Amino acid sequence: MANKAFGIITSAGGNFHVEGLHDYRPIGAFSFLGRYRVIDFPISNMSNSDIDQIQVYVSSRPRSIAEHIGTGRHYNINSKRGKLQLLFTQISNPNSIYNNNIAGFLENYEIIERMHLPYVVIAPSYMVYKQDYGKLLDTHMDSGADITLLYHRVNDARDAFIGCSVLNLNKQKGVLSITPNMGTSKEKNIFMDTYIMSKELFLDLVKQARMLSSVYTLADIVSAKASELDVRGIAHKGVFAAISSLNDYYNANLDLLDRDKADDLFRSNWPIYTRTTNACPTKYFDTADVKKSMIANGCVIEGVVENSIIGRDVRIRKGAVIKNSIVLAYAEVGEGVRIENTVVDKWAKIKNVKEIVGDPTHPDYVKRSDNI
Amino acid sequence: MGSDMLAMILAGGRGSRLHELTNRVAKPAVYYGGKYRIIDFPLSNCANSGIDVVGVLTQYESVQLNSYVAAGTRWGLDTKNSGVFVLTPREKADSGLDVYRGTADAISQNIDFIDSYDPEYLLVLSGDHIYKMNYDKMLEFHKQHNADATIAVIGVPMKEASRFGIMNTDGNGRIVEFEEKPKKPKSNLASMGIYIFNWKLMRKMLIKDMKDPESSHDFGKDFIPVMLNEGRTLCAWEFKGYWKDVGTIDSLWEANMDLLDDKNQLNLNDPTWRIYTEDAAVLPQYIGPEAKIKRAYITQGVEVEGSVTNSVLFTNARVGAGAKVIDSVLMPGVVVEDGATVTRALVADNVRIGKGAVVGKKNSENILLVAEDVKGKEG
């Protein structure tokens, strides 16, 4: 594997917008389960699959991603043989229709051309799943297909995965087209934005896409070429989440409080790597009462936490109650404050308002560094 | 540009008072505080004090300690010209293979290593204390006082002073007398086993000490008294803050329990003075729907389904449903199976306490060390 494929990690297109959180960072940099960032999943998948040449494309606000992935040492990528590159597009407006992944690939065309490996694995930075790309590449090569795409069969496409794409397949799992999920029916084959093909074909498609339309994405050109090329879909099994809205983000986190799901995603032979912050362990006081929750390190817990995810270095004071919520790093929940069905962003302090209770089907959001 | 001071950590022998905990690892590699090892403290202190090169002196080859400190990246000791080195006795061209005959001899035998960095000052540390110290402040004091050697001291209760090496000083911080475990102590300033020496002078004196047949080549017994007799300037630098010797099972347990104390002085989450350690690719701590946790210090990778009271849980420790952990320390990878009870115990890494087993007693005089798996109750 190490000498067959390089990796490309793409960022979410302009059609995605996650309320609140997205104002401060790209989805790949969102905190996940209190300890990770979403982009840790694709990078760890690649690292664990022995892909050690990885290009990460960032379309806007690169700071948090650049800071988090650094040299890639913490992803177990060889410091001499391996390489983790951050690549940018010059179009700074994230909502511009011209700011699509093809634009990013074209701007870095020569860098891709210089990769000496014959295959490319492309995965998104805004989806959470576990996948051995080595196995996928073997399947791809054995099948003789031109392009292999990964999809997940879901039964909630009416409410979730809005903005994601759908693979329309024939009975032999041949891809007929790739279309947007408009929420028209529950059961859909959600495209996981994950591709395997030869480097040559990839570069050819990038050029062709631009000739046909300057707003085409990689998915658009693959869909347009589906009748000429042998494009096949492979079904992914296991935990899968697309962070395409605040609801999806919220549910993706809280769903993993189910031990069976967490055990499926996190295996000891498939570590998910992240950058350490050297936070000390978490301190639970006499008054603490914590149930069915994931707690990161560095917290001080004096209050009640139930069915929630608490990020690093969070302080939960006496009499505070947190239920069905996600509290991100360095936030503080003051004495007697009640928080339910809410996402609290980093560095927020909630002291003076004593109750923030969101709708269970649509969580509230507390801004980063806000004082409430 | 780093410091002109090089550090040597006296990591000692097997640490036999820690019993089975040191069967497989050298004492400095013993776990502490949920996610750390003892040696993380002097190494992080060095890194935070701007010291670039640290030698770790051990009498015995220790594969685990060696591979642990070799990754200097963990403490940020990874810039060019910096690093952490384990130095065991080795054969040299002009002498055979000798064990380290004493703490001073351990330094003497590595003069060539120290010379290769050409330091102005040498910092000598012991490897079995938990504390946070800025060695650079101590060096500043050393320079201001034009000292030949500076010894860090800490005030201990007068009642306990006879257990320590006591420094008697004049009004200006100059040491006039050193008494090892005095019956009638004249002061309560105990040596912390932390020394700064001017390397040029120290080097000369070490060569003399090596050849002295009367010497036991120990800092406290030989080297410091000789310096005092020669009328050298030795100063005492008083340290204020948390400092704990973790040389025995009871004291190691106590030092862990100190982290639960609301008035605990050892802040492990000070952003300006982090304690660095090895990183584990594990989940955040998972607390189950039936769990009860009161007064606990818990790190990532831990899973709690049962109840935990007044205890410290290390990386990947697991407490099963209906299990109880009271006044105890569970080292990395310990599994307390469903319905088991652990009281006043220090459970060594990767030990499994079987279903329904009962380990330890509430009012035991000493802390129970559990170093082997405990079978569950049948049925």
PDB file of C-alpha atoms in Angstrom, chain B residues 109-285:
ATOM      1  CA  GLN B 109      32.192   8.030  35.033  1.00  0.00           C
ATOM      2  CA  ASN B 110      30.415  10.306  32.568  1.00  0.00           C
ATOM      3  CA  ILE B 111      32.879  13.197  32.557  1.00  0.00           C
ATOM      4  CA  ASP B 112      33.534  12.509  28.865  1.00  0.00           C
ATOM      5  CA  PHE B 113      29.812  12.823  28.092  1.00  0.00           C
ATOM      6  CA  ILE B 114      29.502  16.095  30.001  1.00  0.00           C
ATOM      7  CA  ASP B 115      32.709  17.516  28.477  1.00  0.00           C
ATOM      8  CA  SER B 116      31.359  16.957  24.993  1.00  0.00           C
ATOM      9  CA  TYR B 117      28.761  19.688  25.703  1.00  0.00           C
ATOM     10  CA  ASP B 118      31.234  21.980  27.471  1.00  0.00           C
ATOM     11  CA  PRO B 119      28.731  23.324  30.028  1.00  0.00           C
ATOM     12  CA  GLU B 120      29.449  26.085  32.531  1.00  0.00           C
ATOM     13  CA  TYR B 121      27.215  24.539  35.175  1.00  0.00           C
ATOM     14  CA  LEU B 122      26.046  21.054  36.045  1.00  0.00           C
ATOM     15  CA  LEU B 123      22.625  20.424  37.577  1.00  0.00           C
ATOM     16  CA  VAL B 124      22.332  17.163  39.515  1.00  0.00           C
ATOM     17  CA  LEU B 125      18.822  15.887  40.241  1.00  0.00           C
ATOM     18  CA  SER B 126      17.356  12.851  41.881  1.00  0.00           C
ATOM     19  CA  GLY B 127      14.800  10.841  40.002  1.00  0.00           C
ATOM     20  CA  ASP B 128      12.244   9.962  42.642  1.00  0.00           C
ATOM     21  CA  HIS B 129      10.562  13.194  43.615  1.00  0.00           C
ATOM     22  CA  ILE B 130       7.364  14.830  42.446  1.00  0.00           C
ATOM     23  CA  TYR B 131       7.662  18.621  42.236  1.00  0.00           C
ATOM     24  CA  LYS B 132       7.670  21.534  39.821  1.00  0.00           C
ATOM     25  CA  MET B 133      10.772  23.720  39.926  1.00  0.00           C
ATOM     26  CA  ASN B 134      12.292  26.393  37.728  1.00  0.00           C
ATOM     27  CA  TYR B 135      15.975  25.411  37.761  1.00  0.00           C
ATOM     28  CA  ASP B 136      16.797  28.632  35.947  1.00  0.00           C
ATOM     29  CA  LYS B 137      15.749  30.628  39.032  1.00  0.00           C
ATOM     30  CA  MET B 138      18.041  28.446  41.122  1.00  0.00           C
ATOM     31  CA  LEU B 139      20.890  29.100  38.662  1.00  0.00           C
ATOM     32  CA  GLU B 140      20.267  32.837  38.909  1.00  0.00           C
ATOM     33  CA  PHE B 141      20.616  32.589  42.692  1.00  0.00           C
ATOM     34  CA  HIS B 142      23.760  30.499  42.265  1.00  0.00           C
ATOM     35  CA  LYS B 143      25.335  33.142  40.014  1.00  0.00           C
ATOM     36  CA  GLN B 144      24.279  36.064  42.241  1.00  0.00           C
ATOM     37  CA  HIS B 145      25.940  34.426  45.236  1.00  0.00           C
ATOM     38  CA  ASN B 146      29.106  33.530  43.321  1.00  0.00           C
ATOM     39  CA  ALA B 147      28.686  30.065  44.749  1.00  0.00           C
ATOM     40  CA  ASP B 148      30.789  27.015  43.964  1.00  0.00           C
ATOM     41  CA  ALA B 149      27.751  24.894  44.608  1.00  0.00           C
ATOM     42  CA  THR B 150      24.110  25.586  45.409  1.00  0.00           C
ATOM     43  CA  ILE B 151      21.822  23.086  47.082  1.00  0.00           C
ATOM     44  CA  ALA B 152      18.033  23.348  46.916  1.00  0.00           C
ATOM     45  CA  VAL B 153      16.460  23.030  50.358  1.00  0.00           C
ATOM     46  CA  ILE B 154      12.917  22.856  51.644  1.00  0.00           C
ATOM     47  CA  GLY B 155      11.573  23.617  55.095  1.00  0.00           C
ATOM     48  CA  VAL B 156      10.313  20.444  56.776  1.00  0.00           C
ATOM     49  CA  PRO B 157       8.509  20.147  60.140  1.00  0.00           C
ATOM     50  CA  MET B 158      11.173  20.253  62.870  1.00  0.00           C
ATOM     51  CA  LYS B 159       9.874  16.938  64.257  1.00  0.00           C
ATOM     52  CA  GLU B 160      10.732  15.201  61.015  1.00  0.00           C
ATOM     53  CA  ALA B 161      14.019  16.996  60.372  1.00  0.00           C
ATOM     54  CA  SER B 162      16.052  14.082  61.721  1.00  0.00           C
ATOM     55  CA  ARG B 163      14.946  11.966  58.733  1.00  0.00           C
ATOM     56  CA  PHE B 164      16.659  14.284  56.246  1.00  0.00           C
ATOM     57  CA  GLY B 165      20.026  15.703  55.303  1.00  0.00           C
ATOM     58  CA  ILE B 166      19.925  19.075  57.090  1.00  0.00           C
ATOM     59  CA  MET B 167      21.708  22.257  55.988  1.00  0.00           C
ATOM     60  CA  ASN B 168      22.745  24.765  58.622  1.00  0.00           C
ATOM     61  CA  THR B 169      23.201  28.200  57.117  1.00  0.00           C
ATOM     62  CA  ASP B 170      24.422  31.621  58.119  1.00  0.00           C
ATOM     63  CA  GLY B 171      22.210  34.690  57.676  1.00  0.00           C
ATOM     64  CA  ASN B 172      23.138  35.062  53.997  1.00  0.00           C
ATOM     65  CA  GLY B 173      22.148  31.623  52.782  1.00  0.00           C
ATOM     66  CA  ARG B 174      25.689  30.250  52.941  1.00  0.00           C
ATOM     67  CA  ILE B 175      25.868  26.682  54.192  1.00  0.00           C
ATOM     68  CA  VAL B 176      28.133  26.339  57.213  1.00  0.00           C
ATOM     69  CA  GLU B 177      27.376  22.764  58.124  1.00  0.00           C
ATOM     70  CA  PHE B 178      25.729  19.712  56.626  1.00  0.00           C
ATOM     71  CA  GLU B 179      24.343  16.969  58.849  1.00  0.00           C
ATOM     72  CA  GLU B 180      22.968  13.731  57.458  1.00  0.00           C
ATOM     73  CA  LYS B 181      19.931  12.622  59.538  1.00  0.00           C
ATOM     74  CA  PRO B 182      20.967  14.525  62.706  1.00  0.00           C
ATOM     75  CA  LYS B 183      19.595  13.312  66.060  1.00  0.00           C
ATOM     76  CA  LYS B 184      19.314  16.919  67.254  1.00  0.00           C
ATOM     77  CA  PRO B 185      18.697  19.025  64.151  1.00  0.00           C
ATOM     78  CA  LYS B 186      19.726  22.692  64.344  1.00  0.00           C
ATOM     79  CA  SER B 187      17.619  23.725  61.368  1.00  0.00           C
ATOM     80  CA  ASN B 188      14.665  22.425  59.370  1.00  0.00           C
ATOM     81  CA  LEU B 189      16.148  23.067  55.924  1.00  0.00           C
ATOM     82  CA  ALA B 190      16.317  19.661  54.259  1.00  0.00           C
ATOM     83  CA  SER B 191      18.358  18.953  51.159  1.00  0.00           C
ATOM     84  CA  MET B 192      16.151  18.122  48.174  1.00  0.00           C
ATOM     85  CA  GLY B 193      18.988  16.295  46.436  1.00  0.00           C
ATOM     86  CA  ILE B 194      19.140  19.034  43.798  1.00  0.00           C
ATOM     87  CA  TYR B 195      22.585  20.577  43.231  1.00  0.00           C
ATOM     88  CA  ILE B 196      24.143  23.108  40.899  1.00  0.00           C
ATOM     89  CA  PHE B 197      27.925  22.939  40.540  1.00  0.00           C
ATOM     90  CA  ASN B 198      30.451  24.981  38.599  1.00  0.00           C
ATOM     91  CA  TRP B 199      31.556  22.284  36.213  1.00  0.00           C
ATOM     92  CA  LYS B 200      35.275  23.200  36.007  1.00  0.00           C
ATOM     93  CA  LEU B 201      35.750  22.961  39.749  1.00  0.00           C
ATOM     94  CA  MET B 202      33.487  19.959  40.098  1.00  0.00           C
ATOM     95  CA  ARG B 203      35.388  18.110  37.376  1.00  0.00           C
ATOM     96  CA  LYS B 204      38.693  18.547  39.238  1.00  0.00           C
ATOM     97  CA  MET B 205      37.171  17.444  42.525  1.00  0.00           C
ATOM     98  CA  LEU B 206      35.479  14.409  40.963  1.00  0.00           C
ATOM     99  CA  ILE B 207      38.785  13.161  39.535  1.00  0.00           C
ATOM    100  CA  LYS B 208      40.319  13.478  42.991  1.00  0.00           C
ATOM    101  CA  ASP B 209      37.332  11.711  44.582  1.00  0.00           C
ATOM    102  CA  MET B 210      37.535   8.808  42.114  1.00  0.00           C
ATOM    103  CA  LYS B 211      41.058   8.049  43.282  1.00  0.00           C
ATOM    104  CA  ASP B 212      40.329   8.445  46.996  1.00  0.00           C
ATOM    105  CA  PRO B 213      40.237   4.933  48.555  1.00  0.00           C
ATOM    106  CA  GLU B 214      38.492   6.310  51.671  1.00  0.00           C
ATOM    107  CA  SER B 215      35.595   7.810  49.717  1.00  0.00           C
ATOM    108  CA  SER B 216      32.284   6.074  49.128  1.00  0.00           C
ATOM    109  CA  HIS B 217      31.789   8.458  46.196  1.00  0.00           C
ATOM    110  CA  ASP B 218      28.477   9.799  47.437  1.00  0.00           C
ATOM    111  CA  PHE B 219      27.340  13.424  47.202  1.00  0.00           C
ATOM    112  CA  GLY B 220      25.882  13.625  50.696  1.00  0.00           C
ATOM    113  CA  LYS B 221      28.508  11.553  52.531  1.00  0.00           C
ATOM    114  CA  ASP B 222      31.675  12.526  50.697  1.00  0.00           C
ATOM    115  CA  PHE B 223      31.536  15.188  48.023  1.00  0.00           C
ATOM    116  CA  ILE B 224      29.626  17.949  49.831  1.00  0.00           C
ATOM    117  CA  PRO B 225      31.555  17.521  53.134  1.00  0.00           C
ATOM    118  CA  VAL B 226      34.860  17.751  51.221  1.00  0.00           C
ATOM    119  CA  MET B 227      33.700  20.973  49.577  1.00  0.00           C
ATOM    120  CA  LEU B 228      32.772  22.385  52.991  1.00  0.00           C
ATOM    121  CA  ASN B 229      36.137  21.339  54.474  1.00  0.00           C
ATOM    122  CA  GLU B 230      37.946  23.023  51.619  1.00  0.00           C
ATOM    123  CA  GLY B 231      36.097  26.239  52.480  1.00  0.00           C
ATOM    124  CA  ARG B 232      34.226  26.420  49.175  1.00  0.00           C
ATOM    125  CA  THR B 233      31.157  28.631  48.873  1.00  0.00           C
ATOM    126  CA  LEU B 234      28.069  26.446  49.229  1.00  0.00           C
ATOM    127  CA  CYS B 235      24.703  28.139  49.266  1.00  0.00           C
ATOM    128  CA  ALA B 236      21.220  26.968  50.156  1.00  0.00           C
ATOM    129  CA  TRP B 237      18.374  28.016  47.869  1.00  0.00           C
ATOM    130  CA  GLU B 238      15.036  27.656  49.571  1.00  0.00           C
ATOM    131  CA  PHE B 239      12.234  26.134  47.517  1.00  0.00           C
ATOM    132  CA  LYS B 240       8.604  26.732  48.405  1.00  0.00           C
ATOM    133  CA  GLY B 241       5.928  24.515  46.932  1.00  0.00           C
ATOM    134  CA  TYR B 242       4.894  20.906  46.618  1.00  0.00           C
ATOM    135  CA  TRP B 243       7.647  18.311  46.966  1.00  0.00           C
ATOM    136  CA  LYS B 244       7.146  14.653  47.628  1.00  0.00           C
ATOM    137  CA  ASP B 245       9.459  11.674  47.836  1.00  0.00           C
ATOM    138  CA  VAL B 246       7.785   8.667  46.236  1.00  0.00           C
ATOM    139  CA  GLY B 247      10.246   6.013  47.271  1.00  0.00           C
ATOM    140  CA  THR B 248       7.789   3.657  49.010  1.00  0.00           C
ATOM    141  CA  ILE B 249       4.388   2.183  48.199  1.00  0.00           C
ATOM    142  CA  ASP B 250       2.763   4.243  50.953  1.00  0.00           C
ATOM    143  CA  SER B 251       4.359   7.510  49.830  1.00  0.00           C
ATOM    144  CA  LEU B 252       3.571   6.812  46.171  1.00  0.00           C
ATOM    145  CA  TRP B 253      -0.063   6.191  47.118  1.00  0.00           C
ATOM    146  CA  GLU B 254      -0.112   9.348  49.261  1.00  0.00           C
ATOM    147  CA  ALA B 255       1.383  11.476  46.498  1.00  0.00           C
ATOM    148  CA  ASN B 256      -1.405  10.282  44.199  1.00  0.00           C
ATOM    149  CA  MET B 257      -4.029  10.996  46.856  1.00  0.00           C
ATOM    150  CA  ASP B 258      -2.646  14.526  47.270  1.00  0.00           C
ATOM    151  CA  LEU B 259      -4.066  15.255  43.811  1.00  0.00           C
ATOM    152  CA  LEU B 260      -7.576  14.811  45.234  1.00  0.00           C
ATOM    153  CA  ASP B 261      -7.001  17.340  47.994  1.00  0.00           C
ATOM    154  CA  ASP B 262      -8.823  20.603  47.291  1.00  0.00           C
ATOM    155  CA  LYS B 263      -5.905  22.512  48.803  1.00  0.00           C
ATOM    156  CA  ASN B 264      -3.356  20.586  46.759  1.00  0.00           C
ATOM    157  CA  GLN B 265      -0.444  22.838  45.787  1.00  0.00           C
ATOM    158  CA  LEU B 266       0.653  20.761  42.811  1.00  0.00           C
ATOM    159  CA  ASN B 267      -1.199  22.266  39.860  1.00  0.00           C
ATOM    160  CA  LEU B 268      -0.695  19.911  36.931  1.00  0.00           C
ATOM    161  CA  ASN B 269      -2.684  22.088  34.558  1.00  0.00           C
ATOM    162  CA  ASP B 270      -0.700  25.304  34.718  1.00  0.00           C
ATOM    163  CA  PRO B 271      -0.437  26.364  31.061  1.00  0.00           C
ATOM    164  CA  THR B 272       2.932  28.007  31.734  1.00  0.00           C
ATOM    165  CA  TRP B 273       4.411  24.907  33.367  1.00  0.00           C
ATOM    166  CA  ARG B 274       2.935  21.786  31.786  1.00  0.00           C
ATOM    167  CA  ILE B 275       4.130  18.359  32.741  1.00  0.00           C
ATOM    168  CA  TYR B 276       4.707  16.487  29.507  1.00  0.00           C
ATOM    169  CA  THR B 277       4.369  12.774  29.052  1.00  0.00           C
ATOM    170  CA  GLU B 278       3.826  10.094  26.479  1.00  0.00           C
ATOM    171  CA  ASP B 279       0.677  10.524  24.441  1.00  0.00           C
ATOM    172  CA  ALA B 280      -1.872   7.735  24.290  1.00  0.00           C
ATOM    173  CA  ALA B 281      -4.158   7.259  21.279  1.00  0.00           C
ATOM    174  CA  VAL B 282      -7.208   6.467  23.386  1.00  0.00           C
ATOM    175  CA  LEU B 283     -10.801   7.658  23.730  1.00  0.00           C
ATOM    176  CA  PRO B 284     -11.787  10.287  26.285  1.00  0.00           C
ATOM    177  CA  GLN B 285     -12.890   8.819  29.597  1.00  0.00           C
TER     178      GLN B 285
END
